[in-house]
Coordinates of C-alpha atoms and ligand atoms in Angstrom, one line a residue:
M1 CA -10.5 10.3 14.1
Q2 CA -8.7 9.7 10.8
I3 CA -10.0 7.7 7.9
C4 CA -9.6 3.9 8.0
P5 CA -8.3 1.8 6.4
R6 CA -5.5 4.0 5.2
L7 CA -2.0 3.8 3.9
E8 CA 0.3 6.3 5.6
I9 CA 3.0 7.3 3.2
D10 CA 6.0 9.0 4.7
V11 CA 7.6 11.0 1.9
N12 CA 10.6 12.0 4.0
K13 CA 11.5 8.3 4.3
I14 CA 11.1 7.9 0.5
K15 CA 13.2 11.0 0.0
H16 CA 15.9 9.6 2.2
N17 CA 15.9 6.3 0.4
T18 CA 16.0 8.0 -3.0
L19 CA 19.0 10.1 -1.9
T20 CA 20.9 7.1 -0.6
L21 CA 20.3 5.0 -3.7
T22 CA 20.9 7.7 -6.3
K23 CA 24.1 8.6 -4.6
L24 CA 25.2 4.9 -4.5
C25 CA 24.5 4.6 -8.2
K26 CA 26.0 7.9 -9.2
E27 CA 29.3 7.0 -7.5
K28 CA 29.5 4.1 -10.0
G29 CA 28.4 6.2 -13.0
I30 CA 24.9 4.8 -13.0
D31 CA 21.8 6.9 -13.7
T32 CA 18.6 5.9 -11.9
A33 CA 15.1 5.7 -13.4
G34 CA 12.7 6.0 -10.4
V35 CA 9.9 3.4 -10.9
T36 CA 6.5 4.8 -9.9
K37 CA 4.2 1.9 -10.7
V38 CA 4.0 0.5 -7.2
F39 CA 2.5 3.8 -6.0
C40 CA 0.4 4.2 -9.1
G41 CA 2.3 7.2 -10.2
I42 CA 1.1 9.6 -7.4
P43 CA 2.7 12.8 -8.7
E44 CA 3.5 14.1 -5.2
I45 CA 5.7 11.1 -4.5
A46 CA 7.2 11.1 -8.0
Q47 CA 8.3 14.7 -7.6
V48 CA 10.2 13.7 -4.5
L49 CA 12.1 11.1 -6.5
V50 CA 12.9 13.7 -9.2
D51 CA 14.0 16.3 -6.6
N52 CA 16.4 13.7 -5.0
G53 CA 18.4 12.4 -7.9
V54 CA 16.6 10.1 -10.3
T55 CA 17.2 11.1 -13.9
M56 CA 13.9 9.8 -15.2
L57 CA 10.6 8.5 -14.1
A58 CA 9.5 5.0 -15.2
D59 CA 6.1 3.3 -15.1
S60 CA 4.6 0.2 -16.7
R61 CA 1.3 1.9 -17.5
I62 CA 0.5 4.8 -19.7
E63 CA -2.3 5.9 -17.3
N64 CA 0.3 6.6 -14.7
L65 CA 2.6 8.4 -17.1
V66 CA -0.3 10.7 -18.0
K67 CA -0.5 11.6 -14.3
L68 CA 3.2 12.5 -14.3
Q69 CA 2.9 14.9 -17.3
G70 CA 3.3 18.0 -15.1
I71 CA 6.7 16.8 -13.7
N72 CA 9.8 18.0 -15.5
A73 CA 11.6 14.7 -16.1
Q74 CA 12.0 12.2 -18.9
K75 CA 9.4 9.4 -18.8
L76 CA 10.1 5.8 -19.6
L77 CA 7.4 3.2 -20.3
L78 CA 8.5 -0.1 -18.7
R79 CA 6.0 -2.6 -20.0
L80 CA 6.3 -3.4 -23.7
P81 CA 3.9 -1.0 -25.5
M82 CA 0.6 -2.3 -26.8
I83 CA 0.2 -1.6 -30.5
S84 CA -3.2 -0.3 -29.6
Q85 CA -1.5 2.3 -27.5
A86 CA 1.3 3.2 -29.9
K87 CA 0.1 6.8 -30.2
E88 CA -0.3 7.3 -26.4
T89 CA 3.1 5.7 -25.9
V90 CA 4.8 8.2 -28.2
R91 CA 2.8 11.1 -26.7
Y92 CA 3.4 10.4 -23.0
A93 CA 6.7 8.4 -22.9
D94 CA 10.0 9.8 -24.1
I95 CA 11.4 6.3 -24.1
S96 CA 9.9 2.8 -24.1
L97 CA 11.3 -0.6 -23.6
N98 CA 10.8 -2.8 -26.6
S99 CA 11.3 -6.3 -28.0
E100 CA 9.0 -6.6 -31.1
I101 CA 9.7 -5.1 -34.5
K102 CA 5.9 -5.0 -35.3
T103 CA 5.4 -2.8 -32.3
I104 CA 8.4 -0.6 -33.0
A105 CA 7.0 -0.1 -36.6
A106 CA 3.7 1.1 -35.0
L107 CA 5.6 3.5 -32.7
D108 CA 7.5 4.8 -35.7
A109 CA 4.2 5.5 -37.6
A110 CA 2.8 7.2 -34.5
A111 CA 5.9 9.3 -34.1
K112 CA 5.7 10.4 -37.7
E113 CA 2.1 11.4 -37.2
L114 CA 3.0 13.4 -34.1
E115 CA 6.1 14.8 -35.8
R116 CA 8.6 13.7 -33.2
M117 CA 11.3 11.1 -32.5
H118 CA 10.6 8.3 -30.1
N119 CA 13.5 6.7 -28.1
I120 CA 13.6 3.0 -27.5
I121 CA 15.7 0.6 -25.4
L122 CA 15.9 -2.9 -26.9
M123 CA 15.3 -5.5 -24.2
I124 CA 17.5 -8.6 -24.3
D125 CA 16.5 -11.7 -22.5
L126 CA 19.4 -13.1 -20.5
G127 CA 17.4 -16.1 -19.3
D128 CA 14.7 -14.8 -16.9
L129 CA 12.2 -15.6 -19.7
R130 CA 10.0 -12.5 -19.4
E131 CA 10.5 -9.8 -22.0
G132 CA 13.4 -9.4 -24.4
V133 CA 14.9 -10.8 -27.7
W134 CA 16.8 -14.0 -27.6
Q135 CA 20.5 -13.6 -28.2
D136 CA 20.5 -15.1 -31.7
H137 CA 18.0 -12.5 -32.9
I138 CA 19.8 -9.4 -31.6
E139 CA 21.7 -8.4 -34.7
H140 CA 18.8 -8.9 -37.0
T141 CA 16.5 -6.9 -34.8
I142 CA 18.9 -4.0 -34.5
G143 CA 19.3 -3.9 -38.3
E144 CA 15.5 -3.6 -38.6
I145 CA 15.3 -0.9 -35.9
L146 CA 17.9 1.3 -37.6
K147 CA 15.7 1.5 -40.7
F148 CA 12.9 3.4 -38.9
E149 CA 13.1 7.1 -39.5
N150 CA 11.3 8.3 -36.3
I151 CA 12.8 5.8 -33.9
N152 CA 16.0 6.5 -32.0
L153 CA 17.8 3.5 -30.6
L154 CA 18.9 4.8 -27.2
G155 CA 20.4 1.6 -25.9
I156 CA 19.8 -1.9 -24.7
G157 CA 18.6 -3.4 -21.5
T158 CA 17.6 -6.4 -19.6
N159 CA 15.2 -7.5 -16.9
L160 CA 15.9 -10.2 -14.4
T161 CA 14.5 -11.7 -11.2
C162 CA 10.9 -11.1 -12.3
Y163 CA 9.5 -14.2 -13.9
G164 CA 12.2 -16.8 -13.7
G165 CA 13.8 -15.5 -10.6
V166 CA 17.2 -15.4 -12.3
I167 CA 19.7 -13.3 -10.2
P168 CA 21.8 -10.7 -12.0
N169 CA 25.5 -11.3 -11.7
K170 CA 28.8 -10.3 -13.2
T171 CA 28.6 -13.1 -15.8
N172 CA 25.1 -12.4 -17.2
L173 CA 25.4 -8.6 -17.1
S174 CA 28.8 -8.8 -18.7
R175 CA 27.1 -10.7 -21.5
L176 CA 24.7 -7.8 -21.9
V177 CA 27.6 -5.4 -22.2
E178 CA 29.3 -7.7 -24.7
F179 CA 26.1 -7.8 -26.8
G180 CA 26.2 -3.9 -26.7
E181 CA 29.8 -3.8 -27.9
I182 CA 29.1 -6.2 -30.7
I183 CA 26.2 -4.1 -31.8
E184 CA 28.3 -0.9 -31.7
A185 CA 31.1 -2.4 -33.7
K186 CA 28.9 -4.1 -36.3
F187 CA 26.5 -1.2 -36.9
D188 CA 29.0 1.6 -36.2
I189 CA 26.7 3.3 -33.7
S190 CA 27.1 4.1 -30.0
L191 CA 24.6 3.1 -27.4
T192 CA 23.8 5.8 -24.8
I193 CA 22.2 3.5 -22.3
I194 CA 22.9 0.0 -21.1
S195 CA 20.2 -0.7 -18.6
G196 CA 21.3 -3.4 -16.2
G197 CA 18.0 -4.2 -14.5
N198 CA 15.9 -3.4 -11.4
S199 CA 16.4 -3.4 -7.7
S200 CA 17.8 -7.0 -7.9
S201 CA 21.0 -5.6 -9.5
L202 CA 21.9 -3.3 -6.7
Y203 CA 23.8 -5.8 -4.6
L204 CA 26.4 -6.0 -7.4
L205 CA 27.3 -2.3 -6.6
E206 CA 28.2 -3.1 -3.1
K207 CA 30.2 -6.2 -4.1
G208 CA 32.0 -4.1 -6.8
E209 CA 30.9 -6.5 -9.5
M210 CA 28.8 -4.3 -11.7
P211 CA 30.3 -4.3 -15.2
D212 CA 31.6 -0.8 -16.0
R213 CA 29.5 -0.1 -19.0
I214 CA 26.2 -0.7 -17.2
N215 CA 25.1 3.0 -16.7
H216 CA 21.4 2.7 -16.0
L217 CA 19.2 0.9 -13.4
R218 CA 15.4 1.0 -13.0
L219 CA 14.6 1.1 -9.3
G220 CA 11.2 0.7 -7.7
E221 CA 11.1 -1.6 -4.6
S222 CA 14.5 -0.4 -3.3
I223 CA 13.4 3.2 -3.3
V224 CA 10.0 2.7 -1.7
L225 CA 10.7 -0.2 0.6
G226 CA 14.5 0.0 1.1
R227 CA 15.0 -3.6 0.0
E228 CA 17.2 -5.1 -2.7
T229 CA 15.4 -7.9 -4.4
A230 CA 18.0 -10.5 -5.4
Y231 CA 18.1 -11.8 -1.8
G232 CA 15.4 -9.7 -0.2
D233 CA 17.9 -7.9 2.2
P234 CA 17.3 -4.5 3.6
I235 CA 19.6 -1.8 2.1
Q236 CA 22.0 0.0 4.5
D237 CA 20.9 3.5 5.3
T238 CA 17.3 3.2 4.0
Y239 CA 13.9 2.9 5.6
Q240 CA 11.8 -0.2 5.1
D241 CA 8.7 1.4 6.6
A242 CA 7.8 4.4 4.5
F243 CA 4.3 2.8 4.0
T244 CA 2.1 1.8 6.9
L245 CA -1.3 0.2 6.7
V246 CA -3.7 1.5 9.4
T247 CA -6.9 -0.5 10.0
E248 CA -9.7 -0.2 12.6
I249 CA -11.1 -2.9 15.0
V250 CA -14.8 -3.5 14.3
E251 CA -15.3 -6.5 16.6
L252 CA -13.3 -7.8 19.6
K253 CA -14.4 -11.0 21.3
E254 CA -13.3 -14.1 23.0
K255 CA -14.2 -17.1 20.9
P256 CA -13.1 -20.8 20.4
S257 CA -10.3 -21.4 18.0
V258 CA -12.2 -24.1 16.1
P259 CA -15.4 -23.3 14.3
I260 CA -18.6 -25.1 15.5
G261 CA -20.4 -27.3 12.9
E262 CA -19.6 -29.2 9.8
I263 CA -16.6 -27.5 7.9
G264 CA -17.3 -26.8 4.2
M265 CA -15.6 -24.4 1.9
D266 CA -14.5 -20.9 3.0
A267 CA -15.3 -17.8 0.9
F268 CA -12.6 -18.7 -1.6
G269 CA -13.3 -22.4 -2.2
N270 CA -10.7 -23.7 0.2
K271 CA -11.4 -26.1 3.0
P272 CA -9.9 -24.5 6.1
V273 CA -8.1 -26.5 8.9
F274 CA -7.9 -25.3 12.5
E275 CA -5.8 -26.0 15.5
D276 CA -7.6 -26.1 18.9
K277 CA -5.9 -23.5 21.2
G278 CA -9.0 -23.1 23.4
L279 CA -10.6 -19.7 23.9
R280 CA -8.8 -16.8 22.1
K281 CA -9.3 -13.1 22.0
R282 CA -9.9 -12.2 18.4
A283 CA -10.2 -8.8 16.6
I284 CA -11.9 -8.2 13.3
L285 CA -10.3 -5.4 11.3
A286 CA -12.2 -3.6 8.5
V287 CA -9.9 -4.5 5.6
G288 CA -9.8 -7.7 3.5
R289 CA -8.7 -9.7 0.5
Q290 CA -10.4 -7.2 -1.8
D291 CA -7.6 -4.8 -0.7
M292 CA -4.5 -7.0 -0.4
S293 CA -3.1 -10.5 0.1
V294 CA -2.7 -11.1 3.8
Q295 CA 0.5 -13.0 3.3
N296 CA 2.3 -9.7 2.7
I297 CA 1.4 -7.7 5.7
I298 CA 3.1 -7.8 9.1
P299 CA 1.5 -6.6 12.4
L300 CA 3.6 -3.9 14.1
D301 CA 2.5 -5.5 17.4
P302 CA 4.9 -8.4 17.6
N303 CA 2.4 -10.4 19.7
M304 CA -0.4 -10.2 17.3
T305 CA -1.0 -13.0 14.8
I306 CA -3.0 -13.0 11.6
L307 CA -5.6 -15.8 11.6
G308 CA -7.1 -15.2 8.2
A309 CA -9.2 -13.0 6.0
S310 CA -12.2 -12.9 3.9
S311 CA -13.1 -10.3 1.3
D312 CA -13.7 -7.5 3.7
H313 CA -12.6 -8.8 7.1
L314 CA -9.1 -9.5 8.5
I315 CA -9.1 -11.6 11.7
V316 CA -6.3 -11.3 14.1
D317 CA -5.5 -13.1 17.4
V318 CA -4.7 -10.5 20.1
T319 CA -4.7 -12.9 23.2
D320 CA -1.0 -12.5 23.7
C321 CA -0.8 -8.7 23.1
T322 CA 0.2 -6.5 26.0
E323 CA -1.7 -3.6 24.6
N324 CA -5.3 -3.6 25.7
Y325 CA -7.2 -3.2 22.4
A326 CA -10.8 -1.9 22.2
V327 CA -13.4 -1.7 19.4
G328 CA -12.6 1.4 17.4
D329 CA -8.8 1.2 18.0
E330 CA -6.4 1.4 15.2
V331 CA -4.1 -1.5 14.3
R332 CA -1.0 -0.9 12.2
F333 CA 0.9 -3.1 9.7
N334 CA 4.2 -3.0 7.9
I335 CA 3.7 -4.1 4.3
E336 CA 5.7 -6.0 1.7
Y337 CA 5.8 -5.3 -2.0
G338 CA 2.9 -7.6 -3.0
A339 CA 0.5 -6.0 -0.5
L340 CA 1.7 -2.5 -1.3
L341 CA 0.9 -3.0 -5.0
Q342 CA -2.6 -4.1 -4.2
L343 CA -3.3 -1.6 -1.4
M344 CA -2.3 1.3 -3.6
T345 CA -4.6 0.0 -6.3
S346 CA -7.6 -0.5 -4.0
E347 CA -10.0 2.4 -4.1
Y348 CA -11.2 1.4 -0.6
I349 CA -7.8 2.4 0.9
Y350 CA -7.3 6.0 1.7
K351 CA -3.8 7.2 0.7
H352 CA -2.4 9.6 3.3
V353 CA 0.8 11.2 1.9
K354 CA 2.6 13.0 4.8
Ligands
PLP401 C1 8.8 -3.0 -12.3 C2 10.0 -2.9 -13.1 C3 11.2 -2.5 -12.7 C4 11.4 -2.1 -11.2 O1 11.6 -3.3 -10.4 P1 11.9 -3.2 -8.9 O2 12.2 -4.6 -8.5 O3 10.7 -2.7 -8.2 O4 13.1 -2.3 -8.7 C5 12.2 -2.3 -13.5 N1 12.1 -2.7 -14.8 C6 11.0 -3.2 -15.3 C7 10.9 -3.6 -16.8 C8 9.9 -3.3 -14.5 O5 8.7 -3.8 -15.0

């Protein structure tokens, strides 16, 4: 018997997805940063990305970049650096995304101390309202950045569809390119990278609407789950099931569908409501909300429905299933991004890379 609960990670599917996407990008002159945060920077998987066309590895956490040290690829820190981690940022990231002069000054000081140059990409907020300088501050910020001796301004970038849900399109990405061209003319410099976003920008490639000068994308979800994230559509010639959650049945019984007794709060302070469907066959699986949000997992058995979960128990209805389940059997789930992020982080989930 294998360890449960576990995440089965099919690296061949990730390899295929990486190849498909880096090829698609390369055809349009776009380099790909492979984003490793959703799989917590597992080096074995990161190596597959590097071997199949990504030109750099990107993660939001220094801890993950440390794990990737042994891999021969440029490292990009995605989350704006913390000043308290300036030194680690310079040490473990070749490039970081930035929007604060105070932080860039700390990176410059750290780079001086470590006797090296640190590359930055200045983030510009095109309206999603997460990170980035607002357009009326771009020129002033660039002027300040160019004064630092140990900072190299590698380019500009943007992030969309993360906080505000703003979808990248020809108009807003063309504005990013225009800002780049204004900067180049005004300061007589050339920007090596114009980074046009994450997996939500991919659909523009297929539509032929990606502005020419966008030459860099940072891809996470599209590589691991084969999904573009502007509209949530599967990407042609990719796998959506490189990750599978495998759980084990610890109880299987017929019970009423409505609890007996006065209904108070559940384990999370909510008052549950129940529909009476009579007697149902229910399985308890040994996984729970400590490991993931149950909204983002989908039973592979189409006739199984999720009834609910507490911290350590997931309850499913198997009455309509054709398979004759028994205690000790394994039950498999396909997973979406939100659950994957949590499952990867849970120390109670065994990660089986195969
Ligand atoms: C997470 C992240 C990405 C990758 O996003 P996906 O939607 O997974 O492709 C890109 N850029 C930044 C700044 C991020 O934080």
